[in-house]
Amino acid sequence: MAHLLMIESWVGAMSSLLPRAINESGHRFTFLTRDLHHYLRAAPAHPHPLLAADNVLTADTNDVATLLDHVERLHAVLRFDGVISSCDYYLPTVARVAAHLGLPGPDPHAVERACRKDLTRTALRDAGVPGPRFALADDWPALAKAAAELGYPLVVKPVDLCAGMHVRKVAGEPELREAFAALEAFPVNARNQPRVRTVLLEELLTGPEVSVETVTTDGATQVVGVTDKSIAGDPWFVESGHMFPADLPTDEAAAVAVAAIEALGLDHGVAHTEVKLTPDGPKLVEVNPRPAGNQITELVRRVTGIDLPSAYAQLAVGGRPELRPADTGVRSAAICFLLPPRSGLVAAVHGTETLGTAPDVVEWKVKGAGHRAGDPTSNNSYLGHVVVTDPAGLGARARAERLVGGLSVDYAEESE
């Protein structure tokens, strides 16, 4: 039985999927966080980092230099076999801690390149991996000049945020200024880490988007499969659903993803790489050096039997995960998300009556009355989801979309 140190976690699906995978792999973990209350905003359900951990410890996980010394002292007592996290904001920290302790893990510089969109773009351009034309700017004059040179429409991205936050399409300079002002007003991320002011501008790519799910061991990358993606909320890029496997030609996209992983130097770990299938061929969107979120790993598991969170945990302790697909009897699995029509206080979500009895629905969940809905501008805004499997073919996506299309949201009246 190996002992993992988990440094922070997402609070979405992976907050339970990763602890479950660690425990089912026969391992245990200690959870280290700077803020216990971040994980108590909703009542935790098992498995959960605070409930499934052998030990729950606190330390300033944002101060990496101090953290290295602190974890070294913990390691002398608790003896860790690996270090892990599901939270993007702490993946570079995890890589540095693992290297400091002499434990398995990817090159910290490679993880930093993958987690910073500006560093990713530069590295992949230099390596010849196909991607959009892009520019980087640190202030408004430079941003406006770069946008004029690239030509509208463009996509504006922060280089260090997740879940599609503040990623939007802009058609001209007024919208660009609005997007820049919103980023300037967001100086720290959700974990109170100072943000990098650099703004990434990209040409607007057209075509469907897919994600390539991979496992890399000793520098060799295996493609587990390719997931397709639905996008909603123009000018925002909110992920409204996914299906595995993608109902699209994906060999070229997979090749681009593998090339990107190699170019970044990610020689050890699980990755979720997003690729746009443009009329000019597949182009790299971004590389995420951890298992996919939004329950994509569950879609993969239901179809192939391969558990990517478990593979991630095995790699963290130096193991070689088993990646042979099994016949699960499921040919496709899909998730569709309920997006809020607008911000406000939710009174009720209607139309859920059939979800509990539908034989192809394997999971569903909606927010209850009293939930404060935000604007539908990022993947943090979901009001619920439905997961569907299809034993016969690639019909899971259409079925999930129909079921979520039958849901409606009522808002409570609020006094001004």
Coordinates of C-alpha atoms in Angstrom, one line a residue, residues 53 138 204 272:
A53 CA -7.8 11.0 3.8
D138 CA 1.0 42.9 -20.8
L204 CA -10.6 32.4 -33.8
H272 CA -6.2 16.0 -21.3

